Coordinates of C-alpha atoms in Angstrom, one line a residue:
Chain A
M90 CA 137.2 246.7 152.3
T91 CA 133.4 245.7 152.5
M92 CA 133.3 242.7 154.7
L93 CA 130.1 240.7 154.9
K94 CA 129.8 238.4 157.8
T95 CA 128.0 235.2 156.7
A96 CA 126.7 232.3 158.7
M97 CA 126.0 229.0 157.5
I98 CA 123.4 226.8 159.5
Q99 CA 124.5 223.2 159.2
Q100 CA 121.8 221.2 161.1
K101 CA 120.9 217.5 161.7
S102 CA 117.3 216.9 161.2
Y103 CA 114.6 215.5 163.3
D104 CA 111.2 213.6 162.7
D105 CA 109.1 216.4 164.1
S106 CA 109.1 219.5 162.0
G107 CA 108.5 221.8 165.3
A108 CA 111.8 220.3 166.6
N109 CA 113.5 221.5 163.4
L110 CA 112.2 224.9 163.4
F111 CA 113.0 225.2 167.2
R112 CA 116.6 224.0 166.4
S113 CA 116.9 226.4 163.3
E114 CA 115.6 229.3 165.5
G115 CA 118.2 228.9 168.0
M116 CA 121.0 228.5 165.8
I117 CA 119.7 231.7 163.5
R118 CA 119.6 233.7 166.7
E119 CA 123.2 232.6 167.6
A120 CA 124.3 233.7 164.2
A121 CA 122.8 237.0 164.4
V122 CA 124.1 237.7 168.0
S123 CA 127.6 236.8 166.6
G124 CA 127.2 239.5 163.8
A125 CA 126.2 237.8 161.0
S126 CA 124.2 240.0 158.4
L127 CA 123.6 237.2 156.1
V128 CA 122.4 233.8 157.3
I129 CA 122.0 230.7 155.0
M130 CA 120.0 227.6 155.8
Q131 CA 120.7 224.1 154.3
E132 CA 118.3 222.6 151.6
L133 CA 114.7 221.7 152.8
H134 CA 115.7 222.5 156.4
T135 CA 112.3 222.4 158.0
T136 CA 111.8 218.6 157.5
R137 CA 114.0 215.3 157.1
Y138 CA 115.0 214.6 153.6
F139 CA 111.8 213.0 152.5
C140 CA 113.1 212.4 149.0
Q141 CA 114.7 209.0 150.2
S142 CA 111.4 207.2 149.0
E143 CA 108.4 207.9 146.7
E144 CA 105.5 208.2 148.8
A145 CA 102.2 210.3 147.9
K146 CA 101.5 211.3 151.3
L147 CA 104.6 213.1 151.8
F148 CA 103.2 215.8 149.6
D149 CA 101.4 216.6 152.9
L150 CA 104.8 218.2 153.8
A151 CA 104.5 220.8 151.0
E152 CA 103.2 224.2 151.9
T153 CA 102.3 227.5 150.2
I154 CA 104.6 230.5 149.7
P155 CA 103.5 232.7 151.6
G156 CA 102.5 230.3 154.2
R157 CA 103.4 229.3 157.7
S158 CA 107.0 228.8 157.1
T159 CA 107.6 232.2 155.3
E160 CA 105.7 233.7 158.0
F161 CA 108.0 232.3 160.7
F162 CA 111.2 233.1 159.0
S163 CA 110.1 236.5 157.9
G164 CA 109.5 237.4 161.5
L165 CA 113.0 236.1 162.5
A166 CA 114.6 238.0 159.7
S167 CA 112.8 241.2 160.5
E168 CA 113.5 240.7 164.4
L169 CA 117.1 240.0 164.0
G170 CA 117.7 242.4 161.1
I171 CA 119.3 239.8 158.9
V172 CA 119.0 238.7 155.4
L173 CA 118.0 235.0 155.6
V174 CA 118.3 232.3 153.0
T175 CA 115.7 229.6 153.4
S176 CA 114.8 226.4 151.3
L177 CA 111.2 225.1 151.2
F178 CA 108.9 222.5 150.0
E179 CA 106.5 224.7 148.0
R180 CA 103.2 223.6 147.2
R181 CA 102.0 226.0 144.0
A182 CA 99.0 223.9 143.1
P183 CA 97.6 220.4 143.2
G184 CA 100.2 218.2 141.4
I185 CA 102.8 221.2 141.2
C186 CA 105.3 221.5 143.9
H187 CA 108.8 223.0 143.8
N188 CA 111.9 222.9 146.0
T189 CA 112.2 226.6 146.4
A190 CA 114.6 228.9 148.1
V191 CA 113.0 232.1 149.6
V192 CA 115.3 235.0 150.6
F193 CA 113.9 237.3 153.2
E194 CA 115.3 240.9 153.5
R195 CA 116.2 242.4 157.0
D196 CA 112.7 244.1 157.3
G197 CA 111.1 240.7 156.9
S198 CA 109.9 241.3 153.3
V199 CA 110.4 238.6 150.7
A200 CA 113.6 239.7 148.6
G201 CA 112.9 237.0 146.0
K202 CA 112.6 233.3 145.4
Y203 CA 114.2 230.7 143.4
R204 CA 112.8 227.5 142.2
K205 CA 115.4 224.7 141.7
M206 CA 115.9 224.4 138.0
H207 CA 118.1 221.0 138.0
I208 CA 116.2 218.1 139.6
P209 CA 118.2 215.0 140.6
D210 CA 116.9 211.3 140.6
D211 CA 119.1 208.7 141.7
P212 CA 118.8 205.9 144.5
G213 CA 117.8 207.6 147.8
F214 CA 117.5 211.0 146.0
Y215 CA 114.0 210.6 144.2
E216 CA 113.5 214.3 143.8
K217 CA 111.7 214.1 140.2
F218 CA 108.9 212.4 142.1
Y219 CA 108.3 215.4 144.4
F220 CA 109.6 218.5 142.5
T221 CA 108.4 220.1 139.2
P222 CA 111.6 221.7 137.6
G223 CA 111.8 225.3 138.3
D224 CA 110.5 228.1 136.1
T225 CA 112.2 231.1 137.8
G226 CA 115.2 230.8 135.4
F227 CA 118.6 231.9 136.8
N228 CA 118.2 235.1 138.3
P229 CA 120.1 236.7 141.1
I230 CA 118.1 238.2 144.1
R231 CA 119.0 241.8 145.0
T232 CA 119.2 242.2 149.0
S233 CA 120.8 244.8 151.2
A234 CA 123.7 242.0 151.8
G235 CA 124.5 242.1 148.0
V236 CA 123.2 240.4 144.9
L237 CA 122.8 236.9 145.7
G238 CA 123.1 234.1 143.2
V239 CA 120.9 231.6 145.0
L240 CA 120.9 228.1 143.6
V241 CA 120.0 224.8 145.1
C242 CA 121.9 221.5 145.6
W243 CA 121.9 219.6 142.3
D244 CA 122.4 223.0 140.4
Q245 CA 125.8 222.9 142.0
W246 CA 127.2 220.4 139.5
Y247 CA 126.1 222.5 136.6
P248 CA 128.8 225.5 135.3
E249 CA 125.9 226.9 133.3
A250 CA 123.9 228.0 136.4
A251 CA 126.8 229.6 138.0
R252 CA 127.8 231.4 134.8
L253 CA 124.2 232.6 134.2
M254 CA 124.0 234.0 137.7
A255 CA 127.4 235.7 137.3
L256 CA 126.3 237.2 134.0
A257 CA 123.3 238.5 135.6
G258 CA 125.4 240.4 138.3
A259 CA 125.5 237.8 141.1
E260 CA 128.2 239.0 143.6
I261 CA 128.2 235.5 145.5
L262 CA 126.8 232.1 144.7
I263 CA 124.9 230.4 147.5
Y264 CA 123.8 226.7 147.5
P265 CA 121.6 225.3 150.2
T266 CA 122.2 221.7 149.8
A267 CA 121.4 218.1 151.1
I268 CA 124.0 215.6 149.9
G269 CA 125.6 212.7 151.6
W270 CA 127.0 209.3 151.2
D271 CA 125.5 206.1 150.7
P272 CA 126.7 203.8 153.6
S273 CA 127.4 200.9 151.3
D274 CA 130.1 202.9 149.4
S275 CA 133.8 202.4 149.8
A276 CA 135.8 204.9 152.0
E277 CA 137.5 205.5 148.7
E278 CA 134.5 206.4 146.8
Q279 CA 133.2 208.3 149.7
K280 CA 136.2 210.5 149.6
R281 CA 136.1 211.1 145.9
Q282 CA 132.4 212.2 146.0
L283 CA 133.1 214.7 148.9
E284 CA 136.1 216.2 147.2
A285 CA 134.4 216.3 143.8
W286 CA 131.4 218.1 145.4
V287 CA 133.8 220.8 147.0
T288 CA 135.9 221.0 143.8
V289 CA 133.4 221.7 141.3
Q290 CA 131.9 224.6 143.3
R291 CA 135.2 225.9 144.1
G292 CA 135.6 225.9 140.3
H293 CA 132.4 227.9 139.9
A294 CA 133.9 230.5 142.1
V295 CA 137.2 230.4 140.0
A296 CA 135.5 230.6 136.7
N297 CA 133.3 233.5 137.6
G298 CA 135.5 235.6 140.0
I299 CA 133.0 235.5 142.8
P300 CA 132.7 234.1 146.3
L301 CA 130.4 231.0 147.0
V302 CA 128.8 229.7 150.0
A303 CA 127.4 226.0 150.0
V304 CA 125.3 224.9 153.1
N305 CA 124.8 221.2 153.6
R306 CA 122.9 219.2 156.4
V307 CA 124.8 216.7 158.5
G308 CA 124.3 213.2 160.1
L309 CA 122.5 210.0 159.3
E310 CA 118.9 210.0 158.1
G311 CA 117.7 206.4 158.1
S312 CA 115.4 205.3 155.1
H313 CA 112.0 204.1 155.4
E314 CA 112.6 201.4 152.6
K315 CA 113.7 198.0 153.4
D316 CA 117.4 197.0 153.2
K317 CA 118.4 200.7 152.9
E318 CA 120.5 202.3 155.7
G319 CA 119.9 205.8 154.6
I320 CA 122.0 208.6 154.0
I321 CA 125.0 210.1 156.0
F322 CA 124.8 213.6 155.1
W323 CA 128.3 214.8 155.0
G324 CA 128.3 218.5 156.6
N325 CA 131.4 220.2 155.2
S326 CA 129.5 223.5 154.7
F327 CA 132.1 225.9 153.2
A328 CA 133.0 229.3 151.8
A329 CA 135.3 229.9 149.1
G330 CA 136.7 233.1 147.8
P331 CA 136.6 234.2 144.0
Q332 CA 139.9 232.1 143.4
G333 CA 138.3 229.2 144.8
E334 CA 140.3 229.4 148.0
I335 CA 138.6 227.8 151.0
L336 CA 137.6 230.4 153.6
A337 CA 135.9 228.5 156.2
R338 CA 134.7 224.7 156.3
G339 CA 132.5 223.0 158.7
A340 CA 132.6 219.7 160.4
E341 CA 131.8 216.4 158.6
D342 CA 129.8 214.8 161.6
A343 CA 128.3 217.6 163.7
E344 CA 125.9 220.4 163.9
E345 CA 127.6 223.7 163.4
I346 CA 127.4 227.6 162.6
V347 CA 130.1 228.2 160.3
T348 CA 130.9 231.9 160.0
V349 CA 133.0 233.6 157.5
D350 CA 133.8 237.3 156.7
L351 CA 133.5 237.7 152.9
D352 CA 135.5 240.4 151.5
M353 CA 133.2 241.7 148.8
G354 CA 135.7 243.9 147.3
R355 CA 138.0 241.1 146.2
S356 CA 136.2 240.1 143.0
E357 CA 137.0 243.4 141.4
E358 CA 140.8 242.9 142.0
V359 CA 140.4 239.2 140.8
R360 CA 138.4 240.1 137.8
R361 CA 141.2 242.6 136.9
I362 CA 144.1 240.0 137.0
W363 CA 142.0 237.2 135.6
P364 CA 139.4 238.8 133.1
F365 CA 137.8 235.6 132.1
L366 CA 134.5 237.3 131.3
R367 CA 136.3 239.7 128.7
D368 CA 137.3 236.7 126.4
R369 CA 134.2 234.6 126.3
R370 CA 133.6 233.2 122.8
I371 CA 129.9 233.7 122.7
D372 CA 130.0 233.4 118.8
A373 CA 131.1 229.9 119.4
Y374 CA 129.0 228.7 122.3
G375 CA 125.7 228.1 120.6
D376 CA 125.8 224.2 120.9
I377 CA 125.6 224.6 124.5
L378 CA 121.9 224.8 124.0
K379 CA 121.9 221.4 122.6
R380 CA 121.3 218.2 124.6
Y381 CA 124.1 216.4 122.8
R382 CA 126.1 217.3 119.9
D383 CA 125.5 214.3 117.6
Chain B
M206 CA 139.1 197.9 132.2
T207 CA 140.7 199.8 129.1
M208 CA 143.8 201.6 130.5
L209 CA 145.4 204.4 128.6
K210 CA 148.9 205.0 129.4
T211 CA 149.5 208.8 129.0
A212 CA 152.6 210.7 129.3
M213 CA 153.0 214.6 130.0
I214 CA 156.3 216.2 128.9
Q215 CA 157.0 219.0 131.3
Q216 CA 159.8 221.0 130.0
K217 CA 162.1 224.0 130.7
S218 CA 162.8 226.1 127.6
Y219 CA 165.9 227.1 126.1
D220 CA 166.7 230.3 123.8
D221 CA 167.6 227.9 120.8
S222 CA 164.7 226.2 119.3
G223 CA 167.1 223.3 118.2
A224 CA 167.7 222.5 121.8
N225 CA 164.1 222.5 122.6
L226 CA 163.3 220.1 119.8
F227 CA 166.3 218.0 120.9
R228 CA 165.1 217.8 124.6
S229 CA 161.6 217.2 123.3
E230 CA 162.6 214.3 121.4
G231 CA 164.7 212.7 124.3
M232 CA 161.7 212.9 126.6
I233 CA 159.1 211.8 124.0
R234 CA 161.4 208.8 123.3
E235 CA 161.6 207.9 126.9
A236 CA 157.8 208.2 127.4
A237 CA 157.2 205.9 124.5
V238 CA 159.9 203.3 125.8
S239 CA 158.1 203.3 129.1
G240 CA 154.9 202.3 127.3
A241 CA 152.9 205.5 126.8
S242 CA 150.4 205.4 123.8
L243 CA 149.3 209.0 124.4
V244 CA 152.1 211.8 124.7
I245 CA 151.1 215.4 125.4
M246 CA 153.4 218.4 125.0
Q247 CA 153.3 221.8 126.7
E248 CA 151.8 225.0 125.1
L249 CA 154.4 226.3 122.3
H250 CA 157.1 223.8 123.4
T251 CA 159.3 224.5 120.4
T252 CA 160.3 227.9 121.7
R253 CA 160.4 230.1 124.9
Y254 CA 157.2 231.6 126.0
F255 CA 157.6 234.6 123.4
C256 CA 154.5 236.6 124.4
Q257 CA 156.0 238.3 127.5
S258 CA 156.7 241.2 125.2
E259 CA 155.0 242.5 122.0
E260 CA 157.7 242.4 119.1
A261 CA 156.9 242.3 115.4
K262 CA 160.1 240.3 114.6
L263 CA 158.8 237.4 116.9
F264 CA 156.4 236.5 114.3
D265 CA 159.5 235.0 112.4
L266 CA 158.9 232.1 115.0
A267 CA 155.7 231.3 113.4
E268 CA 155.5 228.4 111.0
T269 CA 153.2 226.7 108.5
I270 CA 151.1 223.8 109.2
P271 CA 152.3 221.4 107.6
G272 CA 155.7 222.8 108.1
R273 CA 159.0 221.8 109.6
S274 CA 157.7 221.0 113.1
T275 CA 154.8 219.0 111.9
E276 CA 157.4 217.0 109.7
F277 CA 159.4 216.5 112.8
F278 CA 156.7 215.3 115.0
S279 CA 154.9 213.3 112.5
G280 CA 158.2 211.2 111.9
L281 CA 158.6 210.8 115.6
A282 CA 154.8 209.7 116.3
S283 CA 155.1 207.3 113.5
E284 CA 158.5 205.9 114.5
L285 CA 157.4 205.5 118.1
G286 CA 153.8 204.5 117.2
I287 CA 152.2 207.1 119.6
V288 CA 149.5 209.5 119.4
L289 CA 151.2 212.9 119.9
V290 CA 149.6 216.2 121.0
T291 CA 151.7 219.2 120.1
S292 CA 151.3 222.9 120.4
L293 CA 152.6 225.2 117.6
F294 CA 152.8 229.0 116.5
E295 CA 150.9 228.6 113.2
R296 CA 151.4 231.1 110.5
R297 CA 148.4 230.8 108.4
A298 CA 148.7 233.9 106.3
P299 CA 150.5 237.3 106.5
G300 CA 148.8 238.8 109.6
I301 CA 147.0 236.0 110.7
C302 CA 148.7 233.6 113.2
H303 CA 147.2 230.9 115.6
N304 CA 148.2 229.2 118.8
T305 CA 147.4 225.6 117.2
A306 CA 147.4 222.3 118.8
V307 CA 148.2 219.5 116.1
V308 CA 147.6 215.9 117.1
F309 CA 149.4 213.0 115.3
E310 CA 148.1 209.7 114.9
R311 CA 150.4 206.8 115.6
D312 CA 151.1 206.3 111.8
G313 CA 152.3 210.0 111.7
S314 CA 149.4 211.4 109.9
V315 CA 147.5 214.5 111.3
A316 CA 144.5 213.3 113.2
G317 CA 143.3 216.9 113.7
K318 CA 144.1 220.3 114.9
Y319 CA 142.7 222.9 117.2
R320 CA 143.3 226.7 117.2
K321 CA 143.0 228.1 120.7
M322 CA 139.6 230.0 120.9
H323 CA 140.2 232.0 124.1
I324 CA 143.0 234.4 123.9
P325 CA 144.4 236.0 127.0
D326 CA 146.1 239.4 127.3
D327 CA 147.5 240.4 130.8
P328 CA 151.0 241.7 131.7
G329 CA 153.6 239.1 130.5
F330 CA 151.1 237.2 128.5
Y331 CA 150.3 239.5 125.5
E332 CA 148.7 236.9 123.4
K333 CA 146.3 239.0 121.7
F334 CA 149.1 240.5 119.9
Y335 CA 150.4 237.4 118.3
F336 CA 147.3 235.1 118.0
T337 CA 144.2 235.6 116.0
P338 CA 141.4 233.9 118.1
G339 CA 140.6 230.4 116.6
D340 CA 138.0 229.5 114.2
T341 CA 138.0 225.7 114.8
G342 CA 135.2 225.8 117.3
F343 CA 135.3 223.4 120.1
N344 CA 135.5 219.8 118.3
P345 CA 137.3 216.8 119.6
I346 CA 139.9 215.0 117.6
R347 CA 139.2 211.3 117.0
T348 CA 142.4 209.2 117.4
S349 CA 143.2 205.5 118.1
A350 CA 144.0 206.6 121.8
G351 CA 140.4 208.0 122.1
V352 CA 138.3 211.0 121.3
L353 CA 140.6 213.9 122.5
G354 CA 139.1 217.2 123.7
V355 CA 142.2 219.3 123.0
L356 CA 142.0 223.0 124.3
V357 CA 144.9 225.2 125.2
C358 CA 145.8 227.0 128.1
W359 CA 143.4 230.1 128.7
D360 CA 140.5 227.7 127.5
Q361 CA 141.0 225.9 130.6
W362 CA 139.3 228.7 132.6
Y363 CA 136.1 228.3 130.6
P364 CA 133.6 225.7 131.7
E365 CA 131.8 226.4 128.2
A366 CA 134.9 225.0 126.3
A367 CA 135.1 221.8 128.4
R368 CA 131.2 221.4 128.0
L369 CA 131.1 221.7 124.4
M370 CA 134.0 219.1 124.0
A371 CA 132.2 216.6 126.2
L372 CA 128.7 217.3 124.5
A373 CA 130.7 216.4 121.2
G374 CA 131.8 213.1 122.6
A375 CA 135.2 214.1 124.1
E376 CA 136.5 211.1 126.2
I377 CA 139.2 213.1 127.8
L378 CA 140.1 216.9 128.2
I379 CA 143.7 217.9 127.3
Y380 CA 145.4 221.1 127.9
P381 CA 148.8 222.1 126.7
T382 CA 149.6 225.1 129.0
A383 CA 152.1 227.9 129.8
I384 CA 151.2 229.3 133.1
G385 CA 153.4 230.5 136.0
W386 CA 153.9 233.2 138.6
D387 CA 154.8 236.9 138.5
P388 CA 157.9 236.8 140.9
S389 CA 156.7 239.9 142.6
D390 CA 153.6 238.5 143.8
S391 CA 153.2 237.5 147.4
A392 CA 153.5 233.7 148.3
E393 CA 149.9 233.7 149.4
E394 CA 148.7 235.1 145.8
Q395 CA 151.0 232.6 144.2
K396 CA 149.5 229.7 146.3
R397 CA 145.9 230.7 145.4
Q398 CA 146.5 231.1 141.7
L399 CA 148.2 227.5 141.4
E400 CA 145.4 226.0 143.3
A401 CA 142.6 228.2 141.3
W402 CA 144.2 226.6 138.1
V403 CA 144.1 222.9 139.4
T404 CA 140.8 223.4 140.9
V405 CA 138.8 225.0 137.9
Q406 CA 140.1 222.2 135.7
R407 CA 139.4 219.5 138.2
G408 CA 135.8 221.0 138.2
H409 CA 135.7 220.5 134.2
A410 CA 136.4 216.9 134.8
V411 CA 133.7 216.5 137.6
A412 CA 131.1 218.5 135.6
N413 CA 131.6 216.4 132.5
G414 CA 132.5 213.2 134.1
I415 CA 135.6 212.7 132.0
P416 CA 139.3 212.7 132.9
L417 CA 141.6 215.6 132.2
V418 CA 145.2 216.1 131.6
A419 CA 147.1 219.5 131.7
V420 CA 150.7 219.9 130.8
N421 CA 152.5 223.0 131.9
R422 CA 156.1 224.2 131.3
V423 CA 158.4 224.7 134.1
G424 CA 161.3 227.2 135.3
L425 CA 162.0 230.9 135.1
E426 CA 162.1 232.5 131.6
G427 CA 163.4 236.0 131.8
S428 CA 161.6 238.8 130.2
H429 CA 163.2 241.1 127.5
E430 CA 161.3 244.2 129.1
K431 CA 163.1 246.4 131.6
D432 CA 162.4 246.0 135.1
K433 CA 160.4 242.9 134.7
E434 CA 162.0 239.6 136.2
G435 CA 159.8 237.4 133.9
I436 CA 157.7 234.5 134.6
I437 CA 158.4 231.4 136.8
F438 CA 156.3 228.6 135.0
W439 CA 155.0 226.5 137.9
G440 CA 155.0 223.1 136.4
N441 CA 152.5 220.9 138.2
S442 CA 151.3 219.1 135.2
F443 CA 148.6 216.8 136.4
A444 CA 145.9 214.2 135.3
A445 CA 142.5 214.1 137.2
G446 CA 140.0 211.4 136.9
P447 CA 136.2 211.8 136.0
Q448 CA 135.4 212.9 139.6
G449 CA 138.1 215.4 139.5
E450 CA 140.4 213.3 141.6
I451 CA 144.1 213.8 141.2
L452 CA 145.8 210.8 139.6
A453 CA 149.3 212.4 138.8
R454 CA 151.0 215.4 139.5
G455 CA 154.4 216.7 138.4
A456 CA 157.2 218.8 140.1
E457 CA 156.7 222.5 140.6
D458 CA 160.4 223.2 139.7
A459 CA 161.9 220.6 137.5
E460 CA 161.6 218.9 134.2
E461 CA 159.6 215.6 134.4
I462 CA 157.8 213.0 132.3
V463 CA 154.6 212.3 134.3
T464 CA 152.9 209.3 133.5
V465 CA 149.3 208.1 134.4
D466 CA 147.2 205.1 133.6
L467 CA 143.9 206.6 132.8
D468 CA 141.0 204.1 133.1
M469 CA 138.9 204.9 130.2
G470 CA 136.0 202.8 131.4
R471 CA 135.5 204.8 134.4
S472 CA 133.5 207.7 132.8
E473 CA 130.6 205.3 132.0
E474 CA 130.4 204.4 135.7
V475 CA 130.6 207.9 137.0
R476 CA 128.1 209.2 134.6
R477 CA 125.6 206.3 135.7
I478 CA 125.7 207.5 139.3
W479 CA 126.1 211.2 138.5
P480 CA 123.9 211.8 135.4
F481 CA 124.6 215.4 135.0
L482 CA 124.2 215.4 131.5
R483 CA 120.8 214.0 131.7
D484 CA 119.3 216.9 133.6
R485 CA 120.7 220.0 131.8
R486 CA 118.1 222.8 131.4
I487 CA 118.9 223.6 127.8
D488 CA 115.4 225.4 127.7
A489 CA 116.9 228.0 130.1
Y490 CA 120.4 228.2 129.1
G491 CA 120.0 230.9 126.2
D492 CA 121.7 233.9 127.7
I493 CA 124.9 232.0 128.0
L494 CA 125.3 233.2 124.5
K495 CA 125.2 236.9 125.8
R496 CA 128.2 239.0 126.7
Y497 CA 126.5 240.1 129.9
R498 CA 122.8 240.0 131.1
D499 CA 122.3 243.6 131.6

C-alpha cells in the first residue's frame, strides 16, 4: 500500500499580502512537520479574493512567473522537502494575466504549471475581467508525489476537465478553490450550493476512479462595492477516494490544516471492478466538441 | 412553475414474465391514479436480470420492437394517458440484440427509443454477451412530458453521455437501472458502491443543471451459476434536482412507487446563476475522443 500523506491549507485572508504569506508559511511548516509530502494551497492564496469588483489598479497584484512568490514558495518546498501546489495571479504580458497553479518539486524546482482554463464570471466573481483563459490545456504534472491533475476552481464543475486529466494519466485530481456564499441567499440555497460543489467533484472521482482533493478558502471577505456584503468563503476543503467516498473534510468557518492519507494503490483495484474507461464510446462522443447540439 | 409529477416503479422480479407484467401493470395504474404524468420503469423490467450468466437459450427472452411488450405498454400508456419509459431486451436480427428503452407518448404511440450505448461486463453482469452496443447515439426523446434524456444503467457512470443529452436539449436525465451488491462484499464496500452510484448521477445533474431520475430494481435474484449467491439489487431509486439535491429516494429493500414533483422551471434559474455551459472550452476538449492520451 502506497500512502500519500496530503495536507490542505485552508486559510482566511488578510488585506496585507505579507500577512497572508506569513500565515501560509506557518501552516505549510506545520503540515510538513506532521509528515505531509504533498501540500496544497487554496486559490489565489497570496491575496484576498480581489475579483469581487472590476478595478484596473488591482492588476498591480499580478506577478511574473518566476517572480517573488515562486521564489518564496520554491525555497519553502526545498527546505521542507515537500511537493507544494500554489495558486498565483500571473502577469504574463501587459494585458495578459492568468490564474495559474504552480507546482514545486521537493527540491524547489518548478514541476509544472497550469493556467485556469474555465474562467467564471458572475456577480462577485468577475474573473473574466482579470484572467485570460488558460492555454496550457489539461495536462497533469509529474512529481515525486505522483502525477497530479491540477485544475482550478471553476474547472471543478466540468467533467471534461477531470476526464482529460485522467486520460492523460493523472493519479489524483487537485482543485485550489475560492468559493463561498452570497450572504443574501437563503439557508436552503446555501446548503444546495455547498452540497452541489462537493457532489460534482466526488462524481469526478467516481467517473475516473481516482482520488480528488479540493482546497477552499474560508471566512467573510467584504466587498469594496456599495450595498454588497461580500462573500462568505465556505471552507469545507475535502478529499475523496476513487469511489467518491469522503476521506477528510475541513471546517466550514475556521482555518484548518486538513490532512489525509491517500491510498494510491486503491485506484488500480477500483478500476478493475468498475472498468469505466474500457467502455467509453469514443466513436459517439464527437458532439462534445460543439457549443450546443442545435 | 411547471411541475411534472413523475413516478418511479421500483420492482422485485419474478421468474415468470407474466407475473412481472401483472405486477408492473398494477403499479403503473396506481402511479397514474396518483396523478403521475411521467412513469419510469426499471431496466429490463419484464424479466429477471438474466445477465448473471451467459446462456445462449436466454436469447429466447428477446423480442422485436414493435412486439408483444410494446403492444402491452402502448395500450397501458394510452389508456392511462401517461408518458411511459420502458426497458426491453430487443431482438433486432439474428445475432443482434440490444438493451433498449422505448418511450410511449400518452396516446400510446412510440415517442422514441434508445439503445444502451455503454455495455458493462463484469462478474454477474455479463451484458457484452447479450447486447450489441447501441447505435442510436445520445439523442433525447421529445414527449408531451418534456424532452427526455433517456439513458440506461451503465451509461450513468459516463459524464459524456449526460453532457451529450444536455447539449441536445434534454430537460431531464432518466436512467432505468439494474444494479446491486455482491453479497460477498463487505458492508463498507457495499456502502461505498451505493453512494458512488448516487453521487456520480447527482454530479451529472449538477454539471448540466437539469433534474435526474434513476429507477432501480430491488431484492435478491439468485444466480444459476454454482457457488454464486446472486445479486442483491439495492433499490434506492431516486430523483435529484438541477443542483443535485435529492428530491425523493426509494427504499433499499422493498418494492415502491417513488413519486416526485419535478419543478421544470428550476433549470432556467440554476443555469443563470451557474452558467457552466457558457464557459465550456470546446477548443481544448479534442482528446476526449481518444481512448487514452498516451
